[in-house]
PDB file of C-alpha atoms in Angstrom:
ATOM      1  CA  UNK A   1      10.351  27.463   9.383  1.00  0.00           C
ATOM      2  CA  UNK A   2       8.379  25.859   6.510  1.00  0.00           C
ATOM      3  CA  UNK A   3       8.464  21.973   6.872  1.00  0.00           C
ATOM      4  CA  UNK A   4       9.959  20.471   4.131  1.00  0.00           C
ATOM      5  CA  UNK A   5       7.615  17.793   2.429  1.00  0.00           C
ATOM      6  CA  UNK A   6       8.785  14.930   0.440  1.00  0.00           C
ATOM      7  CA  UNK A   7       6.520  11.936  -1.434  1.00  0.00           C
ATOM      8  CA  UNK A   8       8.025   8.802  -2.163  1.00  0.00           C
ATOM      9  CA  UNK A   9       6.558   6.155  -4.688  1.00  0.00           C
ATOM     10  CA  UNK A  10       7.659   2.463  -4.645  1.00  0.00           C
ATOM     11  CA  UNK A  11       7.475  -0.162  -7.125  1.00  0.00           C
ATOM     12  CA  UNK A  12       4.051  -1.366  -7.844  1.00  0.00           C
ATOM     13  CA  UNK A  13       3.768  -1.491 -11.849  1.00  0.00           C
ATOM     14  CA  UNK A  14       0.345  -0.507 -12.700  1.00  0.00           C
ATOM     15  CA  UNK A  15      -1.116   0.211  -9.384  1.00  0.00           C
ATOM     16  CA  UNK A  16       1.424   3.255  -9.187  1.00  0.00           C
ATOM     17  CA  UNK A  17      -1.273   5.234 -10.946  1.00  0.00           C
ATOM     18  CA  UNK A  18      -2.629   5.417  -7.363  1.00  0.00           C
ATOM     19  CA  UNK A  19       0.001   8.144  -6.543  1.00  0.00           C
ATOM     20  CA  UNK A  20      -2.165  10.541  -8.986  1.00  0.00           C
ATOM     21  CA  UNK A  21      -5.321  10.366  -6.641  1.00  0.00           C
ATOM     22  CA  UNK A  22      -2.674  10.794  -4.266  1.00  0.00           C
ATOM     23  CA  UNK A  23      -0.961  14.848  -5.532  1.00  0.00           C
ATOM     24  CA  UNK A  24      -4.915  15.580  -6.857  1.00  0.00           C
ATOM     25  CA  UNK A  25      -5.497  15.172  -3.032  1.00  0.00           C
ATOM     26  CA  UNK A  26      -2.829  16.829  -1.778  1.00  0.00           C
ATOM     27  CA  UNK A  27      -3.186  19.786  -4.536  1.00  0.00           C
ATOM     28  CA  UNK A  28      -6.788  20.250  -3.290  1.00  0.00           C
ATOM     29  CA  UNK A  29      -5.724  21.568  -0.242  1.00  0.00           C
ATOM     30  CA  UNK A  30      -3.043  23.390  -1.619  1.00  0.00           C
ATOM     31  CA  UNK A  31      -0.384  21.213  -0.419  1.00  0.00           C
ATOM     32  CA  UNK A  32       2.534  20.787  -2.629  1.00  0.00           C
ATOM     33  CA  UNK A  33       5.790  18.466  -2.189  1.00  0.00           C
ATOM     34  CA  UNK A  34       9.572  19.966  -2.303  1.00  0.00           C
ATOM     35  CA  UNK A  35      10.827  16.754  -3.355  1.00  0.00           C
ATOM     36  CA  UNK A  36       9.694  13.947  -4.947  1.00  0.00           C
ATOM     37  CA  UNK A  37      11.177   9.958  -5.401  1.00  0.00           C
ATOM     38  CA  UNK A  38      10.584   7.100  -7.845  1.00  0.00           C
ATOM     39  CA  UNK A  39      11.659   3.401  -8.337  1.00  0.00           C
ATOM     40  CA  UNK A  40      10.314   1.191 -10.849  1.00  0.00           C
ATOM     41  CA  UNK A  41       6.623   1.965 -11.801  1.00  0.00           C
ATOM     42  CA  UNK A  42       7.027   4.653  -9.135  1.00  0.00           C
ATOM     43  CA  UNK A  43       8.974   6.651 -11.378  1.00  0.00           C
ATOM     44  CA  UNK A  44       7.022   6.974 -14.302  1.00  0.00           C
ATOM     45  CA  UNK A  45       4.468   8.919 -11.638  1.00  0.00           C
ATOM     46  CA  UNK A  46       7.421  10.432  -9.857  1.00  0.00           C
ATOM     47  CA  UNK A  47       8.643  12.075 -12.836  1.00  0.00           C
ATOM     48  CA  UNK A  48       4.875  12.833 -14.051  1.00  0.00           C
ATOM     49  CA  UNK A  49       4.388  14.655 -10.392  1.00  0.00           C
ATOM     50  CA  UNK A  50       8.106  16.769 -10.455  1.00  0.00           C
ATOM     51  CA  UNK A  51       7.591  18.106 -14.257  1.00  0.00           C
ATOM     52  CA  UNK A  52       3.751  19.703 -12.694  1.00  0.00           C
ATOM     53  CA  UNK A  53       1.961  17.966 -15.322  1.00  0.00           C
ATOM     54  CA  UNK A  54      -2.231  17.448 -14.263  1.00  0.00           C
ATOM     55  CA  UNK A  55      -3.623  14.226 -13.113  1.00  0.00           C
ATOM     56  CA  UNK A  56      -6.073  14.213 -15.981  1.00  0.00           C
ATOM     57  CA  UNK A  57      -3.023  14.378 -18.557  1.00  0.00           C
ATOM     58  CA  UNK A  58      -0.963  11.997 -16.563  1.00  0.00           C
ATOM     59  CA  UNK A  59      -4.088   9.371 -16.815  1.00  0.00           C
ATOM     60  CA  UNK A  60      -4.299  10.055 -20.262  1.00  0.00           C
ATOM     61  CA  UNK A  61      -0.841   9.497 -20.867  1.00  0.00           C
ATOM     62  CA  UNK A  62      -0.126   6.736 -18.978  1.00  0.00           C
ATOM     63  CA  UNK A  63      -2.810   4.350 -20.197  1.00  0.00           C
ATOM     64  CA  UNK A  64      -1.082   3.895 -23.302  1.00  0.00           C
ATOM     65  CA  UNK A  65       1.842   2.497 -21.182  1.00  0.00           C
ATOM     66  CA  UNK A  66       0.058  -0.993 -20.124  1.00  0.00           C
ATOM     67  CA  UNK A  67      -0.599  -2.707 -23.064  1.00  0.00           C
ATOM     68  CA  UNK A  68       0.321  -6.435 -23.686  1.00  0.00           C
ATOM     69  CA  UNK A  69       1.682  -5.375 -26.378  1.00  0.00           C
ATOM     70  CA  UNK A  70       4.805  -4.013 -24.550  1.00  0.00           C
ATOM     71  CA  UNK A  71       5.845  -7.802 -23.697  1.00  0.00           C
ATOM     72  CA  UNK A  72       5.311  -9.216 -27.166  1.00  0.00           C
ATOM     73  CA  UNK A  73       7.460 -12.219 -27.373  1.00  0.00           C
ATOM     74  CA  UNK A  74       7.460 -13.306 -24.031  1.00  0.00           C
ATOM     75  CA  UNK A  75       6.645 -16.323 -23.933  1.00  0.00           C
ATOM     76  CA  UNK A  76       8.743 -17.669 -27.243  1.00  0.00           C
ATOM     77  CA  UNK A  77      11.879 -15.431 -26.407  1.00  0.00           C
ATOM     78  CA  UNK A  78      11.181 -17.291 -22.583  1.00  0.00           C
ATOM     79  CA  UNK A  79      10.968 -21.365 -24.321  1.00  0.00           C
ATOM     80  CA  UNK A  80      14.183 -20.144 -26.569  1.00  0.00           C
ATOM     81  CA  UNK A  81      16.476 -19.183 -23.391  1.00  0.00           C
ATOM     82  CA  UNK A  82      15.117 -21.892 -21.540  1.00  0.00           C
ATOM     83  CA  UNK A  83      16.351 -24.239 -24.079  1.00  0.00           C
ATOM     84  CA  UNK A  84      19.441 -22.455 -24.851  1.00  0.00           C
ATOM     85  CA  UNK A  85      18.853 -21.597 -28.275  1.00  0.00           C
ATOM     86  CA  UNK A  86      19.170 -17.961 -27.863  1.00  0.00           C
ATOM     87  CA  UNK A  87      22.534 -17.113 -25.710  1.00  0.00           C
ATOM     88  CA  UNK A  88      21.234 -15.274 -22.594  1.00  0.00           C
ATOM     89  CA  UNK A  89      23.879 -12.543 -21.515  1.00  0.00           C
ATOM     90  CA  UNK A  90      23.449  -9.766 -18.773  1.00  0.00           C
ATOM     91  CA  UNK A  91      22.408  -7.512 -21.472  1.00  0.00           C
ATOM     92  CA  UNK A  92      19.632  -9.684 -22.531  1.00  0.00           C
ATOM     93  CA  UNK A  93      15.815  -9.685 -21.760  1.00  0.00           C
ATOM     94  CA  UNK A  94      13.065 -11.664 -23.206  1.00  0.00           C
ATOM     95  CA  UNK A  95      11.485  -8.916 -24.699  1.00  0.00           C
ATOM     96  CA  UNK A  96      12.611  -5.873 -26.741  1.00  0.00           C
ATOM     97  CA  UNK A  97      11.960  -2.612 -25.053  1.00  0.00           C
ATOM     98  CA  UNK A  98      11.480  -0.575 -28.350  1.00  0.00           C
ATOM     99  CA  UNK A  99       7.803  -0.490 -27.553  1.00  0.00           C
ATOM    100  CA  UNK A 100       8.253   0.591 -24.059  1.00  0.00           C
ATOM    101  CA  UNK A 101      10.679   2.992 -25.041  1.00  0.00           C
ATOM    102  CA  UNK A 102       7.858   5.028 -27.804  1.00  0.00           C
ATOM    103  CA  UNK A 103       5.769   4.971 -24.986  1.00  0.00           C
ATOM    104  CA  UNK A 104       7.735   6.706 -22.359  1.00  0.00           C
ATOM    105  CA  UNK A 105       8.930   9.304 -25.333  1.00  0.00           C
ATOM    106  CA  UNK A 106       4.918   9.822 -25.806  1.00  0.00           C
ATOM    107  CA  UNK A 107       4.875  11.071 -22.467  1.00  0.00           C
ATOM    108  CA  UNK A 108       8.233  12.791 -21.487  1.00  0.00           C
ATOM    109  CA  UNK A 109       9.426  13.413 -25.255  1.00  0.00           C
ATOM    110  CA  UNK A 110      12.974  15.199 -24.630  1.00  0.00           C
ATOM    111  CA  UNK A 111      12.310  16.641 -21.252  1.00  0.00           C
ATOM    112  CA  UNK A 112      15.306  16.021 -18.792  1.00  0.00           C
ATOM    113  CA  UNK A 113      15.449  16.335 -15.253  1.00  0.00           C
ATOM    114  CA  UNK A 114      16.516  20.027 -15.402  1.00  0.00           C
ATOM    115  CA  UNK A 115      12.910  20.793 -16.659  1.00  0.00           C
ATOM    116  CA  UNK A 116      10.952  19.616 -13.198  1.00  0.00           C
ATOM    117  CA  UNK A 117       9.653  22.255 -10.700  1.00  0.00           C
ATOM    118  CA  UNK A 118      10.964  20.242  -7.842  1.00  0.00           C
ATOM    119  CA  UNK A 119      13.937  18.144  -7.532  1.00  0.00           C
ATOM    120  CA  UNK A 120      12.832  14.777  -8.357  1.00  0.00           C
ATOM    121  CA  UNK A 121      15.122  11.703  -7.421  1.00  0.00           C
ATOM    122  CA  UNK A 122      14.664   8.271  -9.348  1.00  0.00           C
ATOM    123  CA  UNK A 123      16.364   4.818  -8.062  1.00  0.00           C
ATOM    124  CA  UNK A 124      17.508   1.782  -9.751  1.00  0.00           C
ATOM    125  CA  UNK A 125      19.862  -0.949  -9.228  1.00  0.00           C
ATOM    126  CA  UNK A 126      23.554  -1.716 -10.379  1.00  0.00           C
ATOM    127  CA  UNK A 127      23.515  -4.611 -12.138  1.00  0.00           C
ATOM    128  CA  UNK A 128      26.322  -6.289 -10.723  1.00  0.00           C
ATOM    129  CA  UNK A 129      26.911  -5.338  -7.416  1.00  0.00           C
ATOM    130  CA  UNK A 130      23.027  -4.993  -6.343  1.00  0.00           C
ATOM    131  CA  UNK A 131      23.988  -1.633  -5.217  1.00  0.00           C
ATOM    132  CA  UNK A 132      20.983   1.276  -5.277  1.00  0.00           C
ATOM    133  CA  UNK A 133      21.884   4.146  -7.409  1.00  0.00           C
ATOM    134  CA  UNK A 134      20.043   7.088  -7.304  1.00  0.00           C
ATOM    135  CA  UNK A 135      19.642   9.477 -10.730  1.00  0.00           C
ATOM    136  CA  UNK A 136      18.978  12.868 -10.301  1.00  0.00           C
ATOM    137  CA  UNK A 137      20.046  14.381 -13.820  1.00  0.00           C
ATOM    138  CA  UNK A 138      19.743  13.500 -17.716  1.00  0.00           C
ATOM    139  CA  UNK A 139      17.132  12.216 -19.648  1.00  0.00           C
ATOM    140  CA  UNK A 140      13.855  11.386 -18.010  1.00  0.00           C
ATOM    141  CA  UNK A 141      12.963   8.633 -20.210  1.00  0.00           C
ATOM    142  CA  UNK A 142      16.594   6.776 -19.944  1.00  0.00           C
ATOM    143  CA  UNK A 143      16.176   7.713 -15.506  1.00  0.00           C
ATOM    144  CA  UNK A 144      12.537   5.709 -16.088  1.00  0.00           C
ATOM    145  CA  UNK A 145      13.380   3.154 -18.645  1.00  0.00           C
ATOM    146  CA  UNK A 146      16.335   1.735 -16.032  1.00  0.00           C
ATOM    147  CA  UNK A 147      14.431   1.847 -12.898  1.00  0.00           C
ATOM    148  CA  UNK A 148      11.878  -0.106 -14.747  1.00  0.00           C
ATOM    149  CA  UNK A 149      13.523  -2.749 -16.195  1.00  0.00           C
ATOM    150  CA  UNK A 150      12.145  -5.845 -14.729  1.00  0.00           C
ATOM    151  CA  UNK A 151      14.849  -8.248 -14.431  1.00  0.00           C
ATOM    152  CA  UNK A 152      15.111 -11.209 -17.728  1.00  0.00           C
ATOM    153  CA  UNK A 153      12.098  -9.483 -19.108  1.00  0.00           C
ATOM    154  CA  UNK A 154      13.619  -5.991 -19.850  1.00  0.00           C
ATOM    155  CA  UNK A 155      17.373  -5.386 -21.068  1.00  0.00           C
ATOM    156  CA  UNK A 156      19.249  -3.128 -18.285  1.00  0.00           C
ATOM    157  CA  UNK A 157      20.106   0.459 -19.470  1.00  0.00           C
ATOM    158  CA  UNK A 158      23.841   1.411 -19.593  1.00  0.00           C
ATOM    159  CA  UNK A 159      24.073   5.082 -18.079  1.00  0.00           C
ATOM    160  CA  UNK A 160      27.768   6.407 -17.543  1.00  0.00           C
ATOM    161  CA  UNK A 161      29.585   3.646 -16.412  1.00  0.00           C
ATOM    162  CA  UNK A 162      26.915   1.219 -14.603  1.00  0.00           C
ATOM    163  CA  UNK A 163      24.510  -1.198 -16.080  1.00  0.00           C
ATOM    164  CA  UNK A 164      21.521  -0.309 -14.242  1.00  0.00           C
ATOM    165  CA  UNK A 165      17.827  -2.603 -13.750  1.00  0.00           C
ATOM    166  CA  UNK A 166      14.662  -2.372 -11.983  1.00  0.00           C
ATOM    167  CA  UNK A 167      15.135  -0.159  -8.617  1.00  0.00           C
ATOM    168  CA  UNK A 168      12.734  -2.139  -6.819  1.00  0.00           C
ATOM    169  CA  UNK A 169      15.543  -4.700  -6.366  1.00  0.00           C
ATOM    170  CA  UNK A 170      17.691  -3.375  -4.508  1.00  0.00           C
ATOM    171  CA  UNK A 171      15.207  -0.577  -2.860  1.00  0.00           C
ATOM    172  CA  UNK A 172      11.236  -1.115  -4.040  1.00  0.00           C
ATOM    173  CA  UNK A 173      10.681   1.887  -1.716  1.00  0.00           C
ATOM    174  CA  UNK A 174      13.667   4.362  -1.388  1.00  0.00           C
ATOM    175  CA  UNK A 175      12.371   6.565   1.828  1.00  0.00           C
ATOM    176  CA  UNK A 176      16.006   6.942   2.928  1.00  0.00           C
ATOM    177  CA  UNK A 177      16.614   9.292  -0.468  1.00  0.00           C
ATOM    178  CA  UNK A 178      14.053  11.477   0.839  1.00  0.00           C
ATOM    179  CA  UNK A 179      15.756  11.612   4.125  1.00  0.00           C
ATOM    180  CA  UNK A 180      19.218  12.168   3.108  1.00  0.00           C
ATOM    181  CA  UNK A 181      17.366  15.359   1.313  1.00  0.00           C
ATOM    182  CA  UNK A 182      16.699  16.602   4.242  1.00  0.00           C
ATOM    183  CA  UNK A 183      13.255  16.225   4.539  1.00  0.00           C
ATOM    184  CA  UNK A 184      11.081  16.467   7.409  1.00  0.00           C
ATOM    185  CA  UNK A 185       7.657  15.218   6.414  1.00  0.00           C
ATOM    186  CA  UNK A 186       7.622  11.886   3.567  1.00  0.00           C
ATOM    187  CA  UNK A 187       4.559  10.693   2.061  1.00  0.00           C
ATOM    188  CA  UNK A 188       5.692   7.055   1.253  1.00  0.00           C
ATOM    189  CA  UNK A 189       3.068   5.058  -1.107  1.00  0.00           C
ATOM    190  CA  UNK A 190       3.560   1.498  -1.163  1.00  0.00           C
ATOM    191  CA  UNK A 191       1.956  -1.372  -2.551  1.00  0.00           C
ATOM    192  CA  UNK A 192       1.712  -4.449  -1.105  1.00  0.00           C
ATOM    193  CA  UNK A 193       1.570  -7.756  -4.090  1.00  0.00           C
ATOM    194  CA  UNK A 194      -1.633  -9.947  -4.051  1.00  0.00           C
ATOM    195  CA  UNK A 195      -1.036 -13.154  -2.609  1.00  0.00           C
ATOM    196  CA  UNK A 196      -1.978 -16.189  -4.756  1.00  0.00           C
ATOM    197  CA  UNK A 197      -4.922 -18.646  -3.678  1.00  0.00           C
ATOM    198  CA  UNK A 198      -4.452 -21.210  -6.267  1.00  0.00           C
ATOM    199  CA  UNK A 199      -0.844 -22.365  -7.019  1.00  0.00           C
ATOM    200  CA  UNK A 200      -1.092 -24.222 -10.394  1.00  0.00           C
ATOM    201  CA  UNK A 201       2.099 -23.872 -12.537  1.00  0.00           C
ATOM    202  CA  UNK A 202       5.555 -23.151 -12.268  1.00  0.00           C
ATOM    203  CA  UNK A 203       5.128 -19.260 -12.724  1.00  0.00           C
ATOM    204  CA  UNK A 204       1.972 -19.294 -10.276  1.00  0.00           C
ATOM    205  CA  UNK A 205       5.025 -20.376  -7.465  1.00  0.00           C
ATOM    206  CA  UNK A 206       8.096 -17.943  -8.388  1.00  0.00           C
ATOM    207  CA  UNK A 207       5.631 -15.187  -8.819  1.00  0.00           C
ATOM    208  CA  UNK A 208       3.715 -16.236  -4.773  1.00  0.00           C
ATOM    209  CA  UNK A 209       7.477 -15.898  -3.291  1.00  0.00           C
ATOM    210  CA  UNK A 210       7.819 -13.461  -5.405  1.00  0.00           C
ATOM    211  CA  UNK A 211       5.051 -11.296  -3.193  1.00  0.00           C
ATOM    212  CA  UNK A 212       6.340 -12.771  -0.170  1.00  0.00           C
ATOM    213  CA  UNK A 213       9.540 -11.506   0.003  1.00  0.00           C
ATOM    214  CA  UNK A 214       8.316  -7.990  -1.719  1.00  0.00           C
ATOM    215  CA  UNK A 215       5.771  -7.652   0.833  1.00  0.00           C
ATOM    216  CA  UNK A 216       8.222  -8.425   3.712  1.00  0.00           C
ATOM    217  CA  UNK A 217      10.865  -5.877   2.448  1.00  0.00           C
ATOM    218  CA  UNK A 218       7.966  -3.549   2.330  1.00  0.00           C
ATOM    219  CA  UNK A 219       7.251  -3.846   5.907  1.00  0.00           C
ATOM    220  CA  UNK A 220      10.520  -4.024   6.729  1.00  0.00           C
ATOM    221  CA  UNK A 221      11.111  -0.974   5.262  1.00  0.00           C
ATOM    222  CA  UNK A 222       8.447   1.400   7.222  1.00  0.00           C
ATOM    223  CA  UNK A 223       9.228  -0.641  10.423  1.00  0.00           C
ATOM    224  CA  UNK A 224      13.195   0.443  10.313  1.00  0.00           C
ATOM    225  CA  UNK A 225      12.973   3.729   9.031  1.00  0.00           C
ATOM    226  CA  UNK A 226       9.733   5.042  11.318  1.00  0.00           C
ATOM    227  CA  UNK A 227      12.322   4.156  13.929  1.00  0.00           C
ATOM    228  CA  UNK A 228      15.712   5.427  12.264  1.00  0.00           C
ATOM    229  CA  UNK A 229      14.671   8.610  11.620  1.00  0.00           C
ATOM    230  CA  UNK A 230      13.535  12.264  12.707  1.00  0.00           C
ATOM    231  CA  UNK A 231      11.692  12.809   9.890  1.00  0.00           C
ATOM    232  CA  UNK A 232       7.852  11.804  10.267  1.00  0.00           C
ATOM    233  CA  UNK A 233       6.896   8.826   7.641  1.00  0.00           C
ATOM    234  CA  UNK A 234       3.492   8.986   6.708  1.00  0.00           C
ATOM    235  CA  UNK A 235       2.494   5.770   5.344  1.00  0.00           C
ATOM    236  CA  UNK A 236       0.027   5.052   2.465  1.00  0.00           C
ATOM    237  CA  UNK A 237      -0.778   1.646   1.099  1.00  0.00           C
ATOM    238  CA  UNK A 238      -3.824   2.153  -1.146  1.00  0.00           C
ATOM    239  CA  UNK A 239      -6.113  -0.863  -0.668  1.00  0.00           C
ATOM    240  CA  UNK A 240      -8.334  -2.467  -3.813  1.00  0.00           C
ATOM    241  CA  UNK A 241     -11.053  -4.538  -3.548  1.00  0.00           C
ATOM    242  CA  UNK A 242     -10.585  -6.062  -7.105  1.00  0.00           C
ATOM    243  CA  UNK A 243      -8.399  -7.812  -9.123  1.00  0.00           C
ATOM    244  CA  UNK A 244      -5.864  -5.626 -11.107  1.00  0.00           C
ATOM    245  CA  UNK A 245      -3.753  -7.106 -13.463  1.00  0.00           C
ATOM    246  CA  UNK A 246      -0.564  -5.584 -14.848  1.00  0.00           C
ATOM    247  CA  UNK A 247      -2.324  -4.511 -18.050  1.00  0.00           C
ATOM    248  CA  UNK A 248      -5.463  -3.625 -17.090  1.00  0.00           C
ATOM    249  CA  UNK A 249      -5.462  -0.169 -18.423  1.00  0.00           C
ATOM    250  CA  UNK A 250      -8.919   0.327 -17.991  1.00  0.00           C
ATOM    251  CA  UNK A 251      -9.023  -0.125 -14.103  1.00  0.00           C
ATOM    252  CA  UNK A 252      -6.490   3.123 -13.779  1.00  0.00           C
ATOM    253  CA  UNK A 253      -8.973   5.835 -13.064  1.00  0.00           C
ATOM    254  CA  UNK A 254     -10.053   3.066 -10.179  1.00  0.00           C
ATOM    255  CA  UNK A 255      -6.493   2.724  -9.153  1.00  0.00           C
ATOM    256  CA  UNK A 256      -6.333   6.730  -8.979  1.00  0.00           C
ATOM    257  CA  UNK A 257      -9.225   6.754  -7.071  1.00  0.00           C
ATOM    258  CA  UNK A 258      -8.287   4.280  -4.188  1.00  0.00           C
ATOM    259  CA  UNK A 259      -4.875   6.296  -3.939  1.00  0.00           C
ATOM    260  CA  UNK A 260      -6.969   9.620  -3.587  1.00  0.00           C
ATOM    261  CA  UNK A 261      -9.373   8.088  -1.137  1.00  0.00           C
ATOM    262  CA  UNK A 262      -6.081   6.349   0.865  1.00  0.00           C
ATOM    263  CA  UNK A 263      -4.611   9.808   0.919  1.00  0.00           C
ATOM    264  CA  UNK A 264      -7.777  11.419   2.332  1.00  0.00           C
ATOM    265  CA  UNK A 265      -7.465   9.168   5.518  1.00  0.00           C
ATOM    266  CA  UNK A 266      -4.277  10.849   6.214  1.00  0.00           C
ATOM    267  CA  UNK A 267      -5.017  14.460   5.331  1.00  0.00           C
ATOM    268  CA  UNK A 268      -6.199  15.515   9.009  1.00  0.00           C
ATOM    269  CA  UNK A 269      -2.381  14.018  10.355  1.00  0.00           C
ATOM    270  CA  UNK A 270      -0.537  15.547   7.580  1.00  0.00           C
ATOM    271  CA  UNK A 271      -1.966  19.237   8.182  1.00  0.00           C
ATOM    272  CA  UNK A 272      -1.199  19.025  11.761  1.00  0.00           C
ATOM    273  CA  UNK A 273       2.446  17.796  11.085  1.00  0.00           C
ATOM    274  CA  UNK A 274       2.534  20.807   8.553  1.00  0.00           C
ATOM    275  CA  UNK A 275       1.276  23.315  10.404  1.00  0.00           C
ATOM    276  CA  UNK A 276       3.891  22.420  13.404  1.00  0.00           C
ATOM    277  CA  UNK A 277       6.407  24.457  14.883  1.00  0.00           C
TER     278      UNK A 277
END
């Protein structure tokens, strides 16, 4: 029986564009997924994989998506919280996701999950009880728009009933949807944050820890589930040998390459698991 293949993209922001190099890899040997998960910047590329769109069009795309100009207001909208002259409510953020929201329309326009050629799963978090909640129907761009919003900095989306933000809290890489899908082979990309050498400022510190404890989860996560399940995990943490900041849209063909090349290293292992009885 035909093994069923699942890929699994984690939270990462801009250096999810890796996950292209990763299907143009995969689709060069004629290797497609059955299943596909997102959380956070993961599902923008998630979604971009399920709906069969090429990696060429997905970069294209997706480089209007990391502009500054999608945080405009930051930093004023940050002082005015701080200082409590704007009331700050759980349906607040520091910076108005109309931008972010023409961007993702650019690139899924009306298109909702019942248009993908694979069931494609995307994760985010319930606002008040931390809990994961996985979406697997409705719009594409409301599924990406909550499993991307960054805590304070992006409102959460209200779908149904829950108030939903960023998946990566609550599960920055959600391997255990893939398994309760009943897969038996999962590609899970990953990306580990850059550790800070110089710790200058306030936001230099909270955003240090804020690597430590993402990186730990990460490891965490691929240490408890390589032993919790059947299903064979093949890990993929795309390694680059620059800086990348989170709107350097020009370094995304480099960030598809690395994932193509990290992807390649595991190619021989993955045919062998597929080709299994």
């Amino acid at each position: 029986m035909k093994k069923r293949l699942s890929i699994v993209i984690g939270s990462g922001s801009i250096l999810c564009a890796a996950s292209l190099g990763l299907i143009k890899a995969l689709r060069r040997e004629g290797i497609e997924p059955n299943l596909v998960v997102g959380c956070s910047g993961g599902s923008l590329y998630a979604s971009i994989i399920a709906l069969g769109m090429d990696t060429e069009t997905a970069l294209s795309l997706t480089m209007g998506l990391y502009k500054t100009d999608i945080v405009d207001g930051y930093a004023s909208n940050l002082r005015a919280a701080m200082s409590g002259e704007t009331r700050f409510t759980e349906s607040s953020g520091l910076v108005d996701d109309k931008v972010m929201l023409e961007r993702l329309r650019v690139a899924f326009g009306e298109k909702t999950f019942a248009d993908t050629i694979m069931p494609l799963y995307i994760v985010a978090t319930e606002f008040y009880s931390g809990e994961s909640v996985v979406i697997s129907s409705g719009s594409l761009v409301d599924a990406a728009r909550a499993s991307s919003a960054i805590p304070m900095v992006f409102p959460p989306v209200k779908i149904g009933d829950k108030l939903l933000v960023d998946g990566a809290v609550s599960n920055p890489l959600p391997i255990d949807v893939a398994i309760k899908e009943g897969s038996d082979v999962i590609i899970a990309m990953g990306f580990e944050l850059p550790i800070r050498k110089r710790i200058n400022s306030y936001a230099a510190v909270t955003a240090h820890f804020n690597s430590l404890y993402m990186n730990n989860i990460l490891r965490s996560s691929f240490a408890f589930y390589n032993t919790a399940t059947d299903a064979e995990i093949i890990s993929i943490l795309p390694t680059f040998d620059r800086q990348i900041g989170g709107f350097d849209d020009h370094q995304l063909p480099y960030i598809m390459e690395q994932g193509e090349r990290a992807t390649e290293e595991q190619l021989p292992y993955l045919r062998r698991l597929l080709l299994e009885a």
